[in-house]
C-alpha cells in the first residue's frame, strides 16, 4: 500500500486483471480514463489517472476532485454526485445511432 | 487475479438448495463415495436445533456447525467468523500438517448462495484466503414446480448455480422431469444439469421434449430471465469492455443474474464470472483454448437484448449496426 495515499486499500478488484506488466497497466489506465471521459464529460465530470498509482481522480466541473481506487468506486462517486447511477442501458446510450467521438 | 494452479487459497464449494431439496443426503453420499476427500464441512442451519450434523458426522473429516441464523442474512457474521477461524488455523499450520484445502458449505434451505458469495468477496481477509470454486444447487424434482411458482428464493438459488442437481428423480415421471429440467434450464441456461436419487448420481434418461412451465410474475415484480449472448467485436478492447461492464454491474447488478464468458486481454484470455453485483476474481485460461473466445453471456431481466449491444456500441464510439 502507498503510505502517501493509502491506495490500493483493497487489492484485487476484478478490473485489475488483464494486465501483467507495468506498461500494460499504465496503458490500460490511460485508455480507461479516455473511455470514462467520453461518458462522464456530458455529466460535468472528468476522470484521469491520479499519477501515482492505480485508480482514477474524478473531478467535477467545480474542480472538486476525489481519488478513487477502482472503476466501481468511480461509478459510486459519480452516482453520488449526479444523484443517480449512470446506467449504460438508459435510452441516451442505447437509442443513440452513433456516439460522439 | 487467479490462475488454475494452486495459489495457496482454500477452495470453497457452496452447496445450496431449497428447504428439503436433499442437500444433506446428497452430500453424505458424496462423502461416502470419497468425492470430497478430507474436505472441511461447514453446515449452516437456520433453526436453533441442528439435525444435519449428526447425519454427516460419520462421513466428514472435520466439521463446523453454524446454527440459529441463515448464513446469507442473520447468520452472516457467524459464517465470516467461522471461515476466518478456518483460514487462521490453516495459516498457523506447517505445509505438511495441512490437510485438504477444500471447504464445503452446506447452506440452510433459506439461503441465497449469491449473497454468501458476495459476503465472502467483500470481506478484506477472506478474499485473500478463500476462492469460491463452485456453487452447486439442488432442486427437488418432486416439489420444484410448486416452489418455483410461489417462491422467489427458489428461483434465485437456481439462478446463482454453476451446477444444478435435480434430486428425487426416481419419484417423478419422465414427462414431469423433462418439464422441470426445461424450466430450470430456462432460469439458468449456463449451468450444468445433473440428476440424483437418494444421493446417488443418476444419468438423465433421454427425456421427451418438454415445454418449460410458465412461471408467474411474483409479487416483487421480477420479470422473466432472458439470456443474451454477445459476440464482442474485435475492436472492443479489454479497457472498453471493463469500463462498460463495471458500469453495467453497478447500475443493473441486481437485474443481471449471471454474466459469464471469456475475454482476451493483454495478459491472456480471462474467464469472467459474475453473479449479480459480485464478480469473481477473473481466472486466466491457457492461451491455446480458443473456444468461445470473446463471447459473453448475459442472463438477466429488465432490458432488451438489443439494448446491451447498442450500449456497448455507444461505449466503443461506433454505430450499433456493426455489432
mmCIF file of C-alpha atoms in Angstrom:
data_model
loop_
_atom_site.group_PDB
_atom_site.id
_atom_site.type_symbol
_atom_site.label_atom_id
_atom_site.label_comp_id
_atom_site.label_asym_id
_atom_site.label_seq_id
_atom_site.Cartn_x
_atom_site.Cartn_y
_atom_site.Cartn_z
ATOM 1 C CA UNK A 1 0.000 0.000 0.000
ATOM 2 C CA UNK A 2 1.188 3.528 -0.719
ATOM 3 C CA UNK A 3 1.845 5.383 2.524
ATOM 4 C CA UNK A 4 1.010 8.731 0.989
ATOM 5 C CA UNK A 5 -2.410 7.978 -0.388
ATOM 6 C CA UNK A 6 -3.478 4.670 1.146
ATOM 7 C CA UNK A 7 -4.144 3.042 -2.229
ATOM 8 C CA UNK A 8 -4.785 0.326 -3.079
ATOM 9 C CA UNK A 9 -6.854 -0.235 0.035
ATOM 10 C CA UNK A 10 -8.416 -3.425 -1.250
ATOM 11 C CA UNK A 11 -6.294 -5.080 -3.880
ATOM 12 C CA UNK A 12 -7.921 -7.462 -6.265
ATOM 13 C CA UNK A 13 -10.784 -5.586 -7.949
ATOM 14 C CA UNK A 14 -11.705 -7.717 -10.933
ATOM 15 C CA UNK A 15 -10.888 -4.989 -13.444
ATOM 16 C CA UNK A 16 -7.248 -5.058 -12.239
ATOM 17 C CA UNK A 17 -6.868 -8.384 -14.027
ATOM 18 C CA UNK A 18 -5.833 -8.397 -17.643
ATOM 19 C CA UNK A 19 -2.524 -6.546 -17.368
ATOM 20 C CA UNK A 20 0.612 -8.284 -16.160
ATOM 21 C CA UNK A 21 3.341 -5.709 -16.507
ATOM 22 C CA UNK A 22 3.660 -2.056 -15.598
ATOM 23 C CA UNK A 23 3.420 -0.933 -19.226
ATOM 24 C CA UNK A 24 0.171 -2.759 -19.831
ATOM 25 C CA UNK A 25 -1.246 -1.496 -16.555
ATOM 26 C CA UNK A 26 -0.442 2.118 -17.390
ATOM 27 C CA UNK A 27 -1.788 1.757 -20.921
ATOM 28 C CA UNK A 28 -4.991 0.217 -19.573
ATOM 29 C CA UNK A 29 -5.396 3.003 -17.036
ATOM 30 C CA UNK A 30 -4.911 5.755 -19.676
ATOM 31 C CA UNK A 31 -7.288 4.090 -22.099
ATOM 32 C CA UNK A 32 -9.924 3.621 -19.409
ATOM 33 C CA UNK A 33 -9.698 7.295 -18.460
ATOM 34 C CA UNK A 34 -10.272 8.155 -22.132
ATOM 35 C CA UNK A 35 -13.400 5.975 -22.297
ATOM 36 C CA UNK A 36 -14.659 7.236 -18.944
ATOM 37 C CA UNK A 37 -14.388 10.806 -20.156
ATOM 38 C CA UNK A 38 -16.462 10.032 -23.233
ATOM 39 C CA UNK A 39 -19.300 9.348 -20.796
ATOM 40 C CA UNK A 40 -18.550 11.487 -17.813
ATOM 41 C CA UNK A 41 -17.933 14.748 -19.665
ATOM 42 C CA UNK A 42 -21.616 15.053 -20.501
ATOM 43 C CA UNK A 43 -22.332 14.932 -16.769
ATOM 44 C CA UNK A 44 -19.809 17.668 -15.982
ATOM 45 C CA UNK A 45 -17.289 15.169 -14.617
ATOM 46 C CA UNK A 46 -13.882 14.090 -15.814
ATOM 47 C CA UNK A 47 -11.505 11.270 -14.891
ATOM 48 C CA UNK A 48 -7.743 10.977 -15.170
ATOM 49 C CA UNK A 49 -5.049 8.662 -13.811
ATOM 50 C CA UNK A 50 -4.010 10.104 -10.450
ATOM 51 C CA UNK A 51 -0.373 9.886 -11.440
ATOM 52 C CA UNK A 52 0.908 7.885 -8.502
ATOM 53 C CA UNK A 53 -0.751 4.511 -8.618
ATOM 54 C CA UNK A 54 -3.872 2.633 -9.565
ATOM 55 C CA UNK A 55 -7.338 4.121 -9.786
ATOM 56 C CA UNK A 56 -8.658 7.436 -11.024
ATOM 57 C CA UNK A 57 -9.018 11.026 -9.977
ATOM 58 C CA UNK A 58 -12.589 12.103 -10.600
ATOM 59 C CA UNK A 59 -13.126 15.840 -10.888
ATOM 60 C CA UNK A 60 -16.354 17.772 -11.081
ATOM 61 C CA UNK A 61 -16.655 20.991 -13.134
ATOM 62 C CA UNK A 62 -16.001 22.986 -9.964
ATOM 63 C CA UNK A 63 -12.605 21.336 -9.671
ATOM 64 C CA UNK A 64 -13.530 19.227 -6.684
ATOM 65 C CA UNK A 65 -11.516 16.058 -7.056
ATOM 66 C CA UNK A 66 -11.879 12.642 -5.459
ATOM 67 C CA UNK A 67 -9.194 9.950 -5.579
ATOM 68 C CA UNK A 68 -10.799 6.595 -6.211
ATOM 69 C CA UNK A 69 -9.199 3.136 -6.110
ATOM 70 C CA UNK A 70 -11.040 1.410 -8.950
ATOM 71 C CA UNK A 71 -13.825 1.634 -11.524
ATOM 72 C CA UNK A 72 -16.517 0.539 -9.106
ATOM 73 C CA UNK A 73 -15.630 3.428 -6.822
ATOM 74 C CA UNK A 74 -15.775 5.795 -9.820
ATOM 75 C CA UNK A 75 -19.361 4.738 -10.597
ATOM 76 C CA UNK A 76 -20.269 5.017 -6.936
ATOM 77 C CA UNK A 77 -18.859 8.526 -6.608
ATOM 78 C CA UNK A 78 -20.410 9.594 -9.935
ATOM 79 C CA UNK A 79 -23.790 8.294 -8.754
ATOM 80 C CA UNK A 80 -23.384 10.224 -5.503
ATOM 81 C CA UNK A 81 -22.577 13.472 -7.294
ATOM 82 C CA UNK A 82 -25.146 13.150 -10.070
ATOM 83 C CA UNK A 83 -27.859 11.768 -7.800
ATOM 84 C CA UNK A 84 -28.464 8.525 -9.721
ATOM 85 C CA UNK A 85 -26.216 5.787 -11.113
ATOM 86 C CA UNK A 86 -25.009 6.188 -14.691
ATOM 87 C CA UNK A 87 -26.976 3.408 -16.359
ATOM 88 C CA UNK A 88 -25.426 2.102 -19.600
ATOM 89 C CA UNK A 89 -28.860 0.772 -20.560
ATOM 90 C CA UNK A 90 -30.503 4.187 -20.252
ATOM 91 C CA UNK A 91 -32.124 5.386 -23.513
ATOM 92 C CA UNK A 92 -29.410 8.022 -24.052
ATOM 93 C CA UNK A 93 -26.852 5.199 -24.501
ATOM 94 C CA UNK A 94 -28.987 2.567 -26.168
ATOM 95 C CA UNK A 95 -31.006 4.708 -28.565
ATOM 96 C CA UNK A 96 -28.167 6.791 -29.985
ATOM 97 C CA UNK A 97 -27.496 5.779 -33.601
ATOM 98 C CA UNK A 98 -23.889 6.914 -33.384
ATOM 99 C CA UNK A 99 -21.848 8.054 -30.461
ATOM 100 C CA UNK A 100 -19.907 11.298 -30.324
ATOM 101 C CA UNK A 101 -16.245 10.656 -30.948
ATOM 102 C CA UNK B 1 -6.260 -12.444 -10.445
ATOM 103 C CA UNK B 2 -6.031 -16.192 -10.180
ATOM 104 C CA UNK B 3 -4.623 -18.891 -12.336
ATOM 105 C CA UNK B 4 -5.649 -22.504 -12.383
ATOM 106 C CA UNK B 5 -2.593 -23.578 -10.423
ATOM 107 C CA UNK B 6 -2.682 -23.886 -6.649
ATOM 108 C CA UNK B 7 -2.415 -20.353 -5.321
ATOM 109 C CA UNK B 8 -2.495 -21.406 -1.668
ATOM 110 C CA UNK B 9 -6.068 -20.308 -1.145
ATOM 111 C CA UNK B 10 -8.758 -22.512 0.282
ATOM 112 C CA UNK B 11 -11.296 -23.773 -2.248
ATOM 113 C CA UNK B 12 -14.901 -23.212 -1.273
ATOM 114 C CA UNK B 13 -17.827 -25.115 -2.713
ATOM 115 C CA UNK B 14 -21.231 -23.761 -1.799
ATOM 116 C CA UNK B 15 -23.975 -26.349 -1.628
ATOM 117 C CA UNK B 16 -27.401 -24.757 -1.713
ATOM 118 C CA UNK B 17 -30.970 -25.633 -2.470
ATOM 119 C CA UNK B 18 -34.440 -25.025 -1.120
ATOM 120 C CA UNK B 19 -35.698 -26.499 2.139
ATOM 121 C CA UNK B 20 -35.961 -30.255 1.839
ATOM 122 C CA UNK B 21 -34.215 -30.484 -1.513
ATOM 123 C CA UNK B 22 -31.902 -33.219 -0.208
ATOM 124 C CA UNK B 23 -28.661 -31.310 0.417
ATOM 125 C CA UNK B 24 -27.536 -33.383 3.388
ATOM 126 C CA UNK B 25 -28.495 -36.694 1.776
ATOM 127 C CA UNK B 26 -26.593 -35.792 -1.370
ATOM 128 C CA UNK B 27 -23.546 -34.523 0.478
ATOM 129 C CA UNK B 28 -23.469 -37.561 2.752
ATOM 130 C CA UNK B 29 -23.459 -39.848 -0.240
ATOM 131 C CA UNK B 30 -20.760 -37.838 -1.992
ATOM 132 C CA UNK B 31 -18.561 -38.037 1.113
ATOM 133 C CA UNK B 32 -19.253 -41.754 1.404
ATOM 134 C CA UNK B 33 -18.122 -42.220 -2.204
ATOM 135 C CA UNK B 34 -14.997 -40.211 -1.455
ATOM 136 C CA UNK B 35 -15.747 -37.288 -3.778
ATOM 137 C CA UNK B 36 -14.522 -34.530 -1.485
ATOM 138 C CA UNK B 37 -11.622 -36.237 0.282
ATOM 139 C CA UNK B 38 -10.830 -34.732 3.692
ATOM 140 C CA UNK B 39 -12.795 -31.580 2.947
ATOM 141 C CA UNK B 40 -13.874 -29.479 5.877
ATOM 142 C CA UNK B 41 -17.653 -29.320 6.074
ATOM 143 C CA UNK B 42 -19.463 -26.209 7.265
ATOM 144 C CA UNK B 43 -23.118 -26.810 7.960
ATOM 145 C CA UNK B 44 -25.478 -23.894 8.367
ATOM 146 C CA UNK B 45 -28.963 -24.336 9.720
ATOM 147 C CA UNK B 46 -31.458 -21.549 10.169
ATOM 148 C CA UNK B 47 -33.122 -23.364 13.062
ATOM 149 C CA UNK B 48 -31.644 -23.488 16.542
ATOM 150 C CA UNK B 49 -31.783 -27.269 16.817
ATOM 151 C CA UNK B 50 -29.318 -28.847 14.437
ATOM 152 C CA UNK B 51 -30.009 -32.193 12.784
ATOM 153 C CA UNK B 52 -27.750 -32.322 9.754
ATOM 154 C CA UNK B 53 -24.526 -32.552 11.731
ATOM 155 C CA UNK B 54 -25.453 -35.923 13.233
ATOM 156 C CA UNK B 55 -26.188 -37.250 9.761
ATOM 157 C CA UNK B 56 -22.899 -36.017 8.360
ATOM 158 C CA UNK B 57 -20.627 -36.614 11.338
ATOM 159 C CA UNK B 58 -19.793 -40.179 10.401
ATOM 160 C CA UNK B 59 -18.530 -39.269 6.933
ATOM 161 C CA UNK B 60 -16.987 -35.836 7.382
ATOM 162 C CA UNK B 61 -13.288 -35.444 8.165
ATOM 163 C CA UNK B 62 -13.917 -32.253 10.112
ATOM 164 C CA UNK B 63 -16.974 -30.157 10.550
ATOM 165 C CA UNK B 64 -18.179 -26.802 11.856
ATOM 166 C CA UNK B 65 -21.792 -26.173 12.675
ATOM 167 C CA UNK B 66 -23.474 -22.779 12.394
ATOM 168 C CA UNK B 67 -26.940 -22.720 13.865
ATOM 169 C CA UNK B 68 -29.624 -20.182 14.633
ATOM 170 C CA UNK B 69 -29.381 -17.986 11.561
ATOM 171 C CA UNK B 70 -29.203 -18.246 7.802
ATOM 172 C CA UNK B 71 -25.662 -17.588 6.562
ATOM 173 C CA UNK B 72 -26.791 -15.171 3.856
ATOM 174 C CA UNK B 73 -28.543 -12.777 6.243
ATOM 175 C CA UNK B 74 -28.844 -13.062 10.044
ATOM 176 C CA UNK B 75 -26.024 -15.592 10.400
ATOM 177 C CA UNK B 76 -23.634 -13.827 8.032
ATOM 178 C CA UNK B 77 -21.314 -12.648 10.773
ATOM 179 C CA UNK B 78 -21.079 -16.148 12.227
ATOM 180 C CA UNK B 79 -20.215 -17.536 8.817
ATOM 181 C CA UNK B 80 -17.496 -14.945 8.230
ATOM 182 C CA UNK B 81 -16.088 -15.607 11.710
ATOM 183 C CA UNK B 82 -16.076 -19.374 11.128
ATOM 184 C CA UNK B 83 -14.353 -19.015 7.767
ATOM 185 C CA UNK B 84 -11.799 -16.613 9.230
ATOM 186 C CA UNK B 85 -11.091 -19.115 12.007
ATOM 187 C CA UNK B 86 -10.501 -21.823 9.393
ATOM 188 C CA UNK B 87 -8.116 -19.561 7.470
ATOM 189 C CA UNK B 88 -6.356 -18.650 10.691
ATOM 190 C CA UNK B 89 -5.870 -22.269 11.730
ATOM 191 C CA UNK B 90 -4.568 -23.172 8.315
ATOM 192 C CA UNK B 91 -2.099 -20.324 8.140
ATOM 193 C CA UNK B 92 -0.629 -21.422 11.518
ATOM 194 C CA UNK B 93 -0.084 -24.956 10.293
ATOM 195 C CA UNK B 94 3.056 -26.069 8.546
ATOM 196 C CA UNK B 95 2.659 -27.070 4.919
ATOM 197 C CA UNK B 96 2.983 -30.750 5.879
ATOM 198 C CA UNK B 97 0.359 -30.629 8.590
ATOM 199 C CA UNK B 98 -2.218 -29.056 6.333
ATOM 200 C CA UNK B 99 -4.992 -31.342 5.247
ATOM 201 C CA UNK B 100 -7.324 -30.776 2.354
ATOM 202 C CA UNK B 101 -7.643 -27.250 1.048
ATOM 203 C CA UNK B 102 -11.307 -27.747 0.313
ATOM 204 C CA UNK B 103 -14.258 -26.376 2.286
ATOM 205 C CA UNK B 104 -17.835 -27.337 1.567
ATOM 206 C CA UNK B 105 -20.515 -25.036 2.885
ATOM 207 C CA UNK B 106 -23.920 -26.625 3.144
ATOM 208 C CA UNK B 107 -26.239 -23.640 3.371
ATOM 209 C CA UNK B 108 -29.605 -23.584 5.028
ATOM 210 C CA UNK B 109 -32.577 -24.041 2.737
ATOM 211 C CA UNK B 110 -33.362 -20.355 3.098
ATOM 212 C CA UNK B 111 -30.026 -19.037 1.876
ATOM 213 C CA UNK B 112 -29.302 -17.268 -1.364
ATOM 214 C CA UNK B 113 -25.872 -18.573 -2.496
ATOM 215 C CA UNK B 114 -25.165 -15.319 -4.349
ATOM 216 C CA UNK B 115 -25.477 -13.332 -1.114
ATOM 217 C CA UNK B 116 -22.991 -15.646 0.605
ATOM 218 C CA UNK B 117 -20.584 -15.281 -2.302
ATOM 219 C CA UNK B 118 -20.850 -11.502 -2.108
ATOM 220 C CA UNK B 119 -20.277 -11.546 1.662
ATOM 221 C CA UNK B 120 -17.092 -13.581 1.255
ATOM 222 C CA UNK B 121 -15.759 -11.480 -1.589
ATOM 223 C CA UNK B 122 -16.376 -8.223 0.196
ATOM 224 C CA UNK B 123 -14.520 -9.370 3.314
ATOM 225 C CA UNK B 124 -10.997 -7.985 3.263
ATOM 226 C CA UNK B 125 -9.449 -11.077 4.851
ATOM 227 C CA UNK B 126 -11.404 -13.889 3.252
ATOM 228 C CA UNK B 127 -10.965 -12.581 -0.279
ATOM 229 C CA UNK B 128 -7.237 -13.327 0.023
ATOM 230 C CA UNK B 129 -7.643 -16.745 1.612
ATOM 231 C CA UNK B 130 -10.680 -18.304 0.019
ATOM 232 C CA UNK B 131 -11.592 -18.880 -3.567
ATOM 233 C CA UNK B 132 -15.156 -19.904 -4.354
ATOM 234 C CA UNK B 133 -14.839 -22.606 -6.983
ATOM 235 C CA UNK B 134 -18.350 -23.835 -7.475
ATOM 236 C CA UNK B 135 -21.930 -23.257 -6.452
ATOM 237 C CA UNK B 136 -23.957 -26.448 -6.509
ATOM 238 C CA UNK B 137 -27.709 -26.089 -6.124
ATOM 239 C CA UNK B 138 -30.052 -28.979 -5.529
ATOM 240 C CA UNK B 139 -33.558 -28.845 -6.955
ATOM 241 C CA UNK B 140 -36.245 -31.148 -5.647
ATOM 242 C CA UNK B 141 -37.816 -32.537 -8.834
ATOM 243 C CA UNK B 142 -40.944 -33.517 -6.943
ATOM 244 C CA UNK B 143 -41.722 -30.129 -5.437
ATOM 245 C CA UNK B 144 -39.842 -27.779 -7.748
ATOM 246 C CA UNK B 145 -42.884 -26.672 -9.727
ATOM 247 C CA UNK B 146 -44.803 -25.554 -6.679
ATOM 248 C CA UNK B 147 -41.769 -23.835 -5.159
ATOM 249 C CA UNK B 148 -40.815 -22.058 -8.364
ATOM 250 C CA UNK B 149 -44.367 -20.812 -8.779
ATOM 251 C CA UNK B 150 -44.527 -19.140 -5.418
ATOM 252 C CA UNK B 151 -41.032 -18.609 -4.011
ATOM 253 C CA UNK B 152 -38.679 -16.024 -5.348
ATOM 254 C CA UNK B 153 -35.893 -17.581 -3.270
ATOM 255 C CA UNK B 154 -36.077 -20.928 -5.047
ATOM 256 C CA UNK B 155 -35.639 -19.103 -8.375
ATOM 257 C CA UNK B 156 -32.753 -17.038 -7.015
ATOM 258 C CA UNK B 157 -30.974 -20.173 -5.830
ATOM 259 C CA UNK B 158 -31.189 -21.775 -9.269
ATOM 260 C CA UNK B 159 -30.043 -18.561 -10.947
ATOM 261 C CA UNK B 160 -26.900 -18.465 -8.801
ATOM 262 C CA UNK B 161 -25.785 -22.030 -9.547
ATOM 263 C CA UNK B 162 -22.878 -23.329 -11.621
ATOM 264 C CA UNK B 163 -24.057 -26.890 -11.301
ATOM 265 C CA UNK B 164 -27.649 -27.945 -10.698
ATOM 266 C CA UNK B 165 -28.599 -31.369 -9.426
ATOM 267 C CA UNK B 166 -32.196 -32.494 -9.759
ATOM 268 C CA UNK B 167 -32.939 -34.689 -6.762
ATOM 269 C CA UNK B 168 -35.655 -37.250 -6.059
ATOM 270 C CA UNK B 169 -35.812 -38.002 -9.788
ATOM 271 C CA UNK B 170 -36.976 -41.549 -9.029
ATOM 272 C CA UNK B 171 -40.250 -40.192 -7.666
ATOM 273 C CA UNK B 172 -41.430 -38.328 -10.760
ATOM 274 C CA UNK B 173 -42.453 -39.436 -14.235
ATOM 275 C CA UNK B 174 -40.271 -38.711 -17.249
ATOM 276 C CA UNK B 175 -42.556 -36.004 -18.725
ATOM 277 C CA UNK B 176 -42.588 -34.167 -15.373
ATOM 278 C CA UNK B 177 -38.827 -34.482 -15.057
ATOM 279 C CA UNK B 178 -38.408 -33.180 -18.608
ATOM 280 C CA UNK B 179 -40.605 -30.168 -17.850
ATOM 281 C CA UNK B 180 -38.734 -29.446 -14.597
ATOM 282 C CA UNK B 181 -35.436 -29.698 -16.453
ATOM 283 C CA UNK B 182 -36.609 -27.260 -19.161
ATOM 284 C CA UNK B 183 -37.847 -24.838 -16.517
ATOM 285 C CA UNK B 184 -34.543 -24.967 -14.653
ATOM 286 C CA UNK B 185 -32.668 -24.598 -17.936
ATOM 287 C CA UNK B 186 -34.712 -21.518 -18.748
ATOM 288 C CA UNK B 187 -33.900 -19.972 -15.376
ATOM 289 C CA UNK B 188 -30.198 -20.681 -15.674
ATOM 290 C CA UNK B 189 -29.127 -21.608 -19.204
ATOM 291 C CA UNK B 190 -25.455 -21.539 -18.256
ATOM 292 C CA UNK B 191 -25.445 -24.223 -15.562
ATOM 293 C CA UNK B 192 -24.704 -27.910 -15.934
ATOM 294 C CA UNK B 193 -27.731 -30.017 -15.035
ATOM 295 C CA UNK B 194 -27.384 -33.450 -13.449
ATOM 296 C CA UNK B 195 -29.679 -35.779 -11.551
ATOM 297 C CA UNK B 196 -29.592 -37.820 -8.367
ATOM 298 C CA UNK B 197 -31.836 -40.112 -6.392
ATOM 299 C CA UNK B 198 -31.189 -40.601 -2.655
ATOM 300 C CA UNK B 199 -27.772 -39.058 -3.159
ATOM 301 C CA UNK B 200 -26.801 -41.479 -5.898
ATOM 302 C CA UNK B 201 -25.934 -39.927 -9.247
ATOM 303 C CA UNK B 202 -28.412 -40.902 -11.953
ATOM 304 C CA UNK B 203 -27.861 -40.471 -15.669
ATOM 305 C CA UNK B 204 -30.630 -38.300 -17.030
ATOM 306 C CA UNK B 205 -32.515 -40.538 -19.448
ATOM 307 C CA UNK B 206 -33.358 -39.395 -22.943
ATOM 308 C CA UNK B 207 -36.175 -37.171 -21.883
ATOM 309 C CA UNK B 208 -39.014 -36.252 -24.193
ATOM 310 C CA UNK B 209 -39.073 -32.679 -25.455
ATOM 311 C CA UNK B 210 -40.969 -30.644 -22.921
ATOM 312 C CA UNK B 211 -42.021 -27.056 -22.602
ATOM 313 C CA UNK B 212 -40.881 -25.192 -19.541
ATOM 314 C CA UNK B 213 -43.563 -24.320 -17.026
ATOM 315 C CA UNK B 214 -44.813 -20.786 -17.456
ATOM 316 C CA UNK B 215 -43.754 -19.214 -14.192
ATOM 317 C CA UNK B 216 -45.921 -16.357 -12.969
ATOM 318 C CA UNK B 217 -44.590 -12.943 -12.108
ATOM 319 C CA UNK B 218 -44.030 -12.789 -8.393
ATOM 320 C CA UNK B 219 -45.228 -10.003 -6.141
ATOM 321 C CA UNK B 220 -41.773 -8.420 -6.158
ATOM 322 C CA UNK B 221 -42.323 -7.700 -9.843
ATOM 323 C CA UNK B 222 -39.448 -9.754 -11.205
ATOM 324 C CA UNK B 223 -39.741 -10.204 -14.948
ATOM 325 C CA UNK B 224 -38.690 -13.462 -16.618
ATOM 326 C CA UNK B 225 -34.992 -14.061 -17.182
ATOM 327 C CA UNK B 226 -33.591 -13.505 -20.635
ATOM 328 C CA UNK B 227 -30.295 -14.982 -21.826
ATOM 329 C CA UNK B 228 -28.318 -12.915 -24.334
ATOM 330 C CA UNK B 229 -25.067 -13.921 -25.947
ATOM 331 C CA UNK B 230 -22.913 -11.125 -27.239
ATOM 332 C CA UNK B 231 -20.054 -11.644 -29.630
ATOM 333 C CA UNK B 232 -17.585 -8.952 -28.772
ATOM 334 C CA UNK B 233 -16.345 -7.227 -31.938
ATOM 335 C CA UNK B 234 -12.557 -7.343 -32.410
ATOM 336 C CA UNK B 235 -12.140 -3.599 -31.918
ATOM 337 C CA UNK B 236 -13.593 -3.676 -28.409
ATOM 338 C CA UNK B 237 -10.576 -3.961 -26.173
ATOM 339 C CA UNK B 238 -10.401 -5.013 -22.545
ATOM 340 C CA UNK B 239 -10.261 -1.384 -21.363
ATOM 341 C CA UNK B 240 -13.542 -0.507 -23.098
ATOM 342 C CA UNK B 241 -15.255 -3.700 -22.092
ATOM 343 C CA UNK B 242 -14.241 -3.496 -18.433
ATOM 344 C CA UNK B 243 -15.402 0.127 -18.160
ATOM 345 C CA UNK B 244 -18.725 -0.807 -19.752
ATOM 346 C CA UNK B 245 -19.257 -3.964 -17.704
ATOM 347 C CA UNK B 246 -18.318 -2.292 -14.428
ATOM 348 C CA UNK B 247 -20.838 0.493 -15.122
ATOM 349 C CA UNK B 248 -23.464 -2.064 -16.111
ATOM 350 C CA UNK B 249 -22.946 -4.138 -12.978
ATOM 351 C CA UNK B 250 -23.004 -1.052 -10.780
ATOM 352 C CA UNK B 251 -26.261 0.245 -12.259
ATOM 353 C CA UNK B 252 -28.009 -3.018 -13.141
ATOM 354 C CA UNK B 253 -26.274 -5.618 -10.978
ATOM 355 C CA UNK B 254 -29.476 -6.703 -9.282
ATOM 356 C CA UNK B 255 -31.108 -7.453 -12.637
ATOM 357 C CA UNK B 256 -28.100 -9.220 -14.104
ATOM 358 C CA UNK B 257 -28.367 -12.649 -12.616
ATOM 359 C CA UNK B 258 -25.301 -14.002 -14.329
ATOM 360 C CA UNK B 259 -22.531 -12.802 -16.625
ATOM 361 C CA UNK B 260 -20.165 -15.422 -17.949
ATOM 362 C CA UNK B 261 -17.641 -15.582 -20.747
ATOM 363 C CA UNK B 262 -14.064 -15.427 -21.904
ATOM 364 C CA UNK B 263 -12.349 -12.189 -22.840
ATOM 365 C CA UNK B 264 -8.966 -11.670 -24.471
ATOM 366 C CA UNK B 265 -6.751 -9.280 -22.555
ATOM 367 C CA UNK B 266 -3.110 -8.229 -22.893
ATOM 368 C CA UNK B 267 -2.330 -10.813 -20.172
ATOM 369 C CA UNK B 268 -4.173 -13.657 -21.925
ATOM 370 C CA UNK B 269 -7.759 -14.919 -22.046
ATOM 371 C CA UNK B 270 -9.683 -14.296 -18.833
ATOM 372 C CA UNK B 271 -12.677 -16.243 -17.614
ATOM 373 C CA UNK B 272 -15.204 -13.709 -16.331
ATOM 374 C CA UNK B 273 -17.968 -14.757 -13.985
ATOM 375 C CA UNK B 274 -20.405 -12.569 -12.128
ATOM 376 C CA UNK B 275 -23.431 -13.358 -10.006
ATOM 377 C CA UNK B 276 -25.463 -10.186 -9.629
ATOM 378 C CA UNK B 277 -23.119 -7.430 -8.419
ATOM 379 C CA UNK B 278 -20.414 -9.792 -7.281
ATOM 380 C CA UNK B 279 -17.651 -10.557 -9.787
ATOM 381 C CA UNK B 280 -15.348 -13.471 -9.076
ATOM 382 C CA UNK B 281 -11.643 -12.782 -9.488
ATOM 383 C CA UNK B 282 -11.083 -13.478 -13.204
ATOM 384 C CA UNK B 283 -9.281 -16.732 -13.875
ATOM 385 C CA UNK B 284 -6.642 -16.854 -16.574
ATOM 386 C CA UNK B 285 -7.148 -19.613 -19.112
ATOM 387 C CA UNK B 286 -4.485 -21.366 -21.165
ATOM 388 C CA UNK B 287 -3.843 -19.392 -24.354
ATOM 389 C CA UNK B 288 -4.357 -22.499 -26.502
ATOM 390 C CA UNK B 289 -8.020 -22.608 -25.554
ATOM 391 C CA UNK B 290 -9.698 -20.861 -28.483
ATOM 392 C CA UNK B 291 -13.253 -21.936 -27.807
ATOM 393 C CA UNK B 292 -15.840 -19.276 -27.128
ATOM 394 C CA UNK B 293 -13.240 -16.506 -27.009
ATOM 395 C CA UNK B 294 -14.772 -13.037 -26.659
ATOM 396 C CA UNK B 295 -18.286 -14.309 -26.268
ATOM 397 C CA UNK B 296 -20.076 -13.152 -23.182
ATOM 398 C CA UNK B 297 -23.399 -14.490 -21.986
ATOM 399 C CA UNK B 298 -25.668 -12.174 -20.018
ATOM 400 C CA UNK B 299 -28.562 -13.684 -18.143
ATOM 401 C CA UNK B 300 -30.833 -11.070 -16.704
ATOM 402 C CA UNK B 301 -34.102 -9.245 -16.754
ATOM 403 C CA UNK B 302 -35.494 -5.780 -17.221
ATOM 404 C CA UNK B 303 -33.853 -4.959 -20.562
ATOM 405 C CA UNK B 304 -33.949 -5.960 -24.230
ATOM 406 C CA UNK B 305 -31.071 -7.967 -25.717
ATOM 407 C CA UNK B 306 -30.598 -5.235 -28.284
ATOM 408 C CA UNK B 307 -30.063 -2.658 -25.514
ATOM 409 C CA UNK B 308 -26.885 -4.426 -24.428
ATOM 410 C CA UNK B 309 -25.465 -4.396 -27.955
ATOM 411 C CA UNK B 310 -26.422 -0.755 -28.569
ATOM 412 C CA UNK B 311 -24.974 0.321 -25.270
ATOM 413 C CA UNK B 312 -21.658 -1.435 -25.879
ATOM 414 C CA UNK B 313 -21.592 0.173 -29.320
ATOM 415 C CA UNK B 314 -22.000 3.569 -27.692
ATOM 416 C CA UNK B 315 -19.134 2.910 -25.311
ATOM 417 C CA UNK B 316 -16.800 1.940 -28.124
ATOM 418 C CA UNK B 317 -17.886 5.002 -30.053
ATOM 419 C CA UNK B 318 -19.394 3.239 -33.047
ATOM 420 C CA UNK B 319 -22.800 2.738 -34.597
ATOM 421 C CA UNK B 320 -24.554 -0.372 -33.247
ATOM 422 C CA UNK B 321 -25.215 -1.651 -36.758
ATOM 423 C CA UNK B 322 -21.783 -3.285 -36.821
ATOM 424 C CA UNK B 323 -22.215 -5.407 -33.655
#
